[in-house]
Short mmCIF file of C-alpha atoms in Angstrom, two decimals:
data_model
loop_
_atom_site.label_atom_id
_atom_site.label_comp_id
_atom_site.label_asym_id
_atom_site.label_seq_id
_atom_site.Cartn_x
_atom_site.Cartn_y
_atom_site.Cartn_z
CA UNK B 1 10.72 -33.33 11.02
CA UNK B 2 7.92 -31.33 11.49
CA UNK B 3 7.29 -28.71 9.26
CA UNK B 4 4.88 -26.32 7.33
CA UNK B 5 6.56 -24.76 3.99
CA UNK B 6 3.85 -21.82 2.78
CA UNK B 7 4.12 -20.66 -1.08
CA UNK B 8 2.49 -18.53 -3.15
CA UNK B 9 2.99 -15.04 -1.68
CA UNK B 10 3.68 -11.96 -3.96
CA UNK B 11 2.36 -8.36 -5.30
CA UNK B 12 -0.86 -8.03 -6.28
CA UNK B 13 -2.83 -4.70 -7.20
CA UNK B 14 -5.55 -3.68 -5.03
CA UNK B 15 -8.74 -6.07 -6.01
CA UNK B 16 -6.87 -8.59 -7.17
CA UNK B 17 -6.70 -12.31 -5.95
CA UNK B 18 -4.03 -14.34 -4.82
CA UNK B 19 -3.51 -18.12 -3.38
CA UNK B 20 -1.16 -18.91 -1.02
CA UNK B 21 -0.72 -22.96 -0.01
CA UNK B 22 1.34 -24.19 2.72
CA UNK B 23 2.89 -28.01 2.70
CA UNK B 24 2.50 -29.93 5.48
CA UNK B 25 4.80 -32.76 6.43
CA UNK B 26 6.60 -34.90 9.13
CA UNK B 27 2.67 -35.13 10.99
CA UNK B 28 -0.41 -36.60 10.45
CA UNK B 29 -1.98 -33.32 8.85
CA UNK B 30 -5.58 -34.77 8.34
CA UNK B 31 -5.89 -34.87 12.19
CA UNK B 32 -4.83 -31.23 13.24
CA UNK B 33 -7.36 -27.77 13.04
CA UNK B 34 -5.04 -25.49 10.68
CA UNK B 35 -4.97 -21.88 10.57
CA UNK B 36 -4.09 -18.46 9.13
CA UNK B 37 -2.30 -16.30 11.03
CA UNK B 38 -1.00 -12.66 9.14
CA UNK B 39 1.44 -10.32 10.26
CA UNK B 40 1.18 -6.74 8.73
CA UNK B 41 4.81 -4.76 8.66
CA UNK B 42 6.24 -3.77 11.97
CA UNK B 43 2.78 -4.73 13.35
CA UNK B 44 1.41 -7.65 15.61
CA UNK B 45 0.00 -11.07 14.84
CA UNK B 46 -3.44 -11.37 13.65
CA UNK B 47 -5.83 -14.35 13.53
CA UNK B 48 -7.06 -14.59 9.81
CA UNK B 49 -8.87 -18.05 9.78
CA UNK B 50 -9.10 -21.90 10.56
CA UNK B 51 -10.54 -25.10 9.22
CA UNK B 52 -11.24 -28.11 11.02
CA UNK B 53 -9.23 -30.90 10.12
CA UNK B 54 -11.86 -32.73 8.25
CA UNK B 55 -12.40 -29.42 6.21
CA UNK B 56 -16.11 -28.91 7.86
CA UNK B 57 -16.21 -26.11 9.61
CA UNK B 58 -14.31 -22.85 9.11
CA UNK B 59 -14.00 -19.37 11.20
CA UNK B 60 -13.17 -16.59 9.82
CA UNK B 61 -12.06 -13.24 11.30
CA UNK B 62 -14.58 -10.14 10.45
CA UNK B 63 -11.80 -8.09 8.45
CA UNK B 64 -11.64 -10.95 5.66
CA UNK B 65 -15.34 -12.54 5.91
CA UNK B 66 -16.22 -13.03 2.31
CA UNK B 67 -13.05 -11.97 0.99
CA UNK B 68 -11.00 -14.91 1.66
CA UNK B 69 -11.23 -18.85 1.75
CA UNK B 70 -9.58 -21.56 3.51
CA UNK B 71 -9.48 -24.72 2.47
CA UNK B 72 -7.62 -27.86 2.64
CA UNK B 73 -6.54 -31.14 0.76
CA UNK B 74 -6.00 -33.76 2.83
CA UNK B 75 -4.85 -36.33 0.66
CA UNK B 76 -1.76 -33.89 -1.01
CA UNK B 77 -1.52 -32.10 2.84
CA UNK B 78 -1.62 -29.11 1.80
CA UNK B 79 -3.50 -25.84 3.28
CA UNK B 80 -4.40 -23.07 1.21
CA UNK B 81 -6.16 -19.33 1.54
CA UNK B 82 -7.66 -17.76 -1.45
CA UNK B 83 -7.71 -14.24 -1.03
CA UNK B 84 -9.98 -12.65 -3.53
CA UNK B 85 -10.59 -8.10 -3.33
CA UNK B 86 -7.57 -7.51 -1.96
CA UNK B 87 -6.71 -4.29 -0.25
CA UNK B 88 -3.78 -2.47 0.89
CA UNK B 89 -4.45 -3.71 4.41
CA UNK B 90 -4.07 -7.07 3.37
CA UNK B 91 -0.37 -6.97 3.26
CA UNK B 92 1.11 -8.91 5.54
CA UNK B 93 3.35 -11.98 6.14
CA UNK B 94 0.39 -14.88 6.11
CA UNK B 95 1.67 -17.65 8.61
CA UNK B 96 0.50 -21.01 8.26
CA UNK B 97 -0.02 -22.42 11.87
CA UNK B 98 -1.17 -25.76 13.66
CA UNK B 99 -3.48 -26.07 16.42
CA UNK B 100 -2.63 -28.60 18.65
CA UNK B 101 -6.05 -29.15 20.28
CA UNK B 102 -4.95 -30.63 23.34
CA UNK B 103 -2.91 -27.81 24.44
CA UNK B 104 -5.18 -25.10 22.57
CA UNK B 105 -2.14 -23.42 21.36
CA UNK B 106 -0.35 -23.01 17.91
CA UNK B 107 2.30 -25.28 18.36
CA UNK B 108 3.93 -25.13 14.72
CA UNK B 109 4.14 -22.29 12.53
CA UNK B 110 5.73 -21.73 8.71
CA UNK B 111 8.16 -19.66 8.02
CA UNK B 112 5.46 -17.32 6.32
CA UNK B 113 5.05 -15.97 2.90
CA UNK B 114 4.59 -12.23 2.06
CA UNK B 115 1.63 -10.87 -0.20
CA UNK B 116 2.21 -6.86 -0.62
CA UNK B 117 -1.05 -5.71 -2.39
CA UNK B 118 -0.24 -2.24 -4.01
CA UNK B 119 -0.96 -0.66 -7.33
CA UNK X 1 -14.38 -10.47 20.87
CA UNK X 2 -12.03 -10.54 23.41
CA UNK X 3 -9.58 -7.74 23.79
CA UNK X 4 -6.12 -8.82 25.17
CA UNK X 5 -4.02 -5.87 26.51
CA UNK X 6 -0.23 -6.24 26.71
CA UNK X 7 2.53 -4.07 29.41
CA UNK X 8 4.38 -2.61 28.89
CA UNK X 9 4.77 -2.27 25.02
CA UNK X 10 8.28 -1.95 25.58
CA UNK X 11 11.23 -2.90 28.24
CA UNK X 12 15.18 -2.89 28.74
CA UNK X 13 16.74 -5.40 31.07
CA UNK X 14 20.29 -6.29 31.87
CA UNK X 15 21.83 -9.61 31.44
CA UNK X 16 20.46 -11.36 34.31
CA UNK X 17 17.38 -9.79 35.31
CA UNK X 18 14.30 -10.58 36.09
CA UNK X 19 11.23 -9.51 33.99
CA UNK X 20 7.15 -9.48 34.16
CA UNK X 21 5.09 -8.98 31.29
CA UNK X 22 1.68 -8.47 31.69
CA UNK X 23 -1.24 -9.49 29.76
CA UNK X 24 -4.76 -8.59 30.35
CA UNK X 25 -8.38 -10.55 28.75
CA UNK X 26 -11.23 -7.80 28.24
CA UNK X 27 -13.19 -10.72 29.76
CA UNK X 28 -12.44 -14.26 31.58
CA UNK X 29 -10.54 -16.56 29.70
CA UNK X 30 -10.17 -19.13 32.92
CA UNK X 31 -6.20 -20.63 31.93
CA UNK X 32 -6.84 -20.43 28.12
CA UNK X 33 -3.79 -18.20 27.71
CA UNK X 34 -0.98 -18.65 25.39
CA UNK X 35 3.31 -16.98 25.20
CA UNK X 36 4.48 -16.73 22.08
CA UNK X 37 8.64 -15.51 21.67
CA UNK X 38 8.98 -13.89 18.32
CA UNK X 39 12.79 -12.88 16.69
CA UNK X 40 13.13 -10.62 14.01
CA UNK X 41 12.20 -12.28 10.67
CA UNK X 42 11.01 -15.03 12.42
CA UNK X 43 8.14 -16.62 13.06
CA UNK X 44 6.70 -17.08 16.42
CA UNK X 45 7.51 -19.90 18.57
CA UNK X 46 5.10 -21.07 21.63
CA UNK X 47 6.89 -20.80 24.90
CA UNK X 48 3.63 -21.40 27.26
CA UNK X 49 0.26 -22.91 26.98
CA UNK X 50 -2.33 -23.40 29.38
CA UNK X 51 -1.22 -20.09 31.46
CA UNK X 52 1.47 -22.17 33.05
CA UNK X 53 2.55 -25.01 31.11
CA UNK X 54 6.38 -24.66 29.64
CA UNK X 55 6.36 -25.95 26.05
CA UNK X 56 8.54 -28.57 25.60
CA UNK X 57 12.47 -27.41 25.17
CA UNK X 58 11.59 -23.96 26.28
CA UNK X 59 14.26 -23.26 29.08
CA UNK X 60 13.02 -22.96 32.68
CA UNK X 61 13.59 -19.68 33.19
CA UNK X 62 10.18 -18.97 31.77
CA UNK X 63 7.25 -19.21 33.55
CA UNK X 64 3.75 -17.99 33.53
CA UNK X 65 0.78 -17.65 36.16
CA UNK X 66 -2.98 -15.89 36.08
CA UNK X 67 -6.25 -17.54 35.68
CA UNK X 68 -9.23 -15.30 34.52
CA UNK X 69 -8.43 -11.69 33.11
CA UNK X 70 -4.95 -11.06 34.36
CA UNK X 71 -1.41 -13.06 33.80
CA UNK X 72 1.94 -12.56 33.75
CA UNK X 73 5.03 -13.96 31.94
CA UNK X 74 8.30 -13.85 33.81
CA UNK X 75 11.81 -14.40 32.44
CA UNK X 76 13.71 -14.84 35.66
CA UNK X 77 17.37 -14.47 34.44
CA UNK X 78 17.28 -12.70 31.27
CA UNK X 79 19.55 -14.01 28.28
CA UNK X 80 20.68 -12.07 25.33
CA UNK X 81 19.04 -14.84 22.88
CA UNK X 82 15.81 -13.34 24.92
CA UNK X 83 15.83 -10.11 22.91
CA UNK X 84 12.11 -10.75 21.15
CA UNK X 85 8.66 -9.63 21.09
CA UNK X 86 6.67 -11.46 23.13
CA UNK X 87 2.99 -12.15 22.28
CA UNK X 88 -0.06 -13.21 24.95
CA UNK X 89 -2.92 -15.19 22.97
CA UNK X 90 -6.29 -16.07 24.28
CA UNK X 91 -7.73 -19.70 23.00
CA UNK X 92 -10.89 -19.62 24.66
CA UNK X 93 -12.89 -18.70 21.54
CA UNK X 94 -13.33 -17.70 18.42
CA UNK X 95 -11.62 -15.24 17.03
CA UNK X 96 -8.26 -16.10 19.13
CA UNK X 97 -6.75 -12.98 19.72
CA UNK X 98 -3.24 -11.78 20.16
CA UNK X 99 -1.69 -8.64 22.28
CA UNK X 100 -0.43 -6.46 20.70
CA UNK X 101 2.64 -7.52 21.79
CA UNK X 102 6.02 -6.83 24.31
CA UNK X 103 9.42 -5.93 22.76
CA UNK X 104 12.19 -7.18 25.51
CA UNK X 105 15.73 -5.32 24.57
CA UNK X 106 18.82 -6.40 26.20
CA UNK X 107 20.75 -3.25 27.76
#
């Protein structure tokens, strides 16, 4: 079935880096825009970033610009977001989410993973 | 970037009701508007795309309507598996912003 499976979550201290990945399977991953999607404690969703689904173009929101990377291997589907000066607003659950393009709408999410960033 | 405004943040219903949540766009968004259903612990699920459009094996009692700044989600005979926070999404560009979100409690 269908399914994103997203690793890699944890405590960090504040500055740190972290990499979370998320495993794509049961779909044709190299065809579908991927995305970021975090969700701070008892707060609301927030858009973090996307990639096409070649890998060539990439949007990030203005709260991680330059502070975070996604990036994707199409040949192991896998997504991943490298999170490098990490702050204390940075913890969140971090959602790894499809775009289905034809419906502009994120039509399959993971189950999330949690990064806590705190000294 | 566009500013989506969910109301109310908060509602209790009875078994059976009917419900409106409203979500507003800061500017147009024509039907690029998105309902998301989110359970505790969970992640979200899409219940409507395109405004309108039920996602397939979302029951019928949802619906949706509004074109430009101003749309509504209905429930028309609440459930108790609806208990959830729903979430309005705008995917008409870059960043694609959420509201800030509905909780629905069952009375």
């Amino acid at each position: 079935q269908v399914q994103l499976v997203e690793s890699g979550g944890g405590v960090v201290q504040p500055g740190g880096s972290l990499r979370v990945s998320c495993a794509a399977s049961g779909f044709r991953f190299s065809s579908y825009g991927m995305n970021w999607v975090r969700q701070s404690p008892g707060k609301g969703l927030e858009w973090v970033a996307s990639i096409h689904y070649a890998g060539k173009i990439k949007y990030y929101a203005d709260s991680v610009k330059g502070r975070i990377t996604i990036s994707r291997d199409n040949s192991k589907n896998t997504l991943y977001l490298e999170m490098n000066s990490l702050r204390a607003e940075d913890t969140a659950v971090y959602y790894c989410v499809r775009l289905e393009l034809r419906r502009g709408a994120f039509d399959i999410w993971g189950q999330g993973t949690m990064v806590t960033v705190s000294s | 970037e566009i500013q989506m405004t969910q109301s109310p943040s908060s509602l209790s219903a009875s078994v059976g009701d009917s419900v409106t949540i409203s979500c507003r766009a800061s500017q147009s968004i024509s039907t690029y508007l998105n309902w998301y259903q989110q359970k505790p612990g969970k992640a979200p699920n899409l219940l409507l795309y395109a405004a309108s459009t039920l996602e397939s094996g979302v029951p019928s009692r949802f619906s949706g309507s509004g074109s430009g700044t101003d749309f509504t989600l209905t429930i028309s005979s609440l459930q108790p598996e609806d208990s959830a926070t729903y979430y309005c999404q705008q995917s008409y560009t870059t960043p694609q912003t959420f509201g800030q979100g509905t909780k629905v409690e069952i009375k």
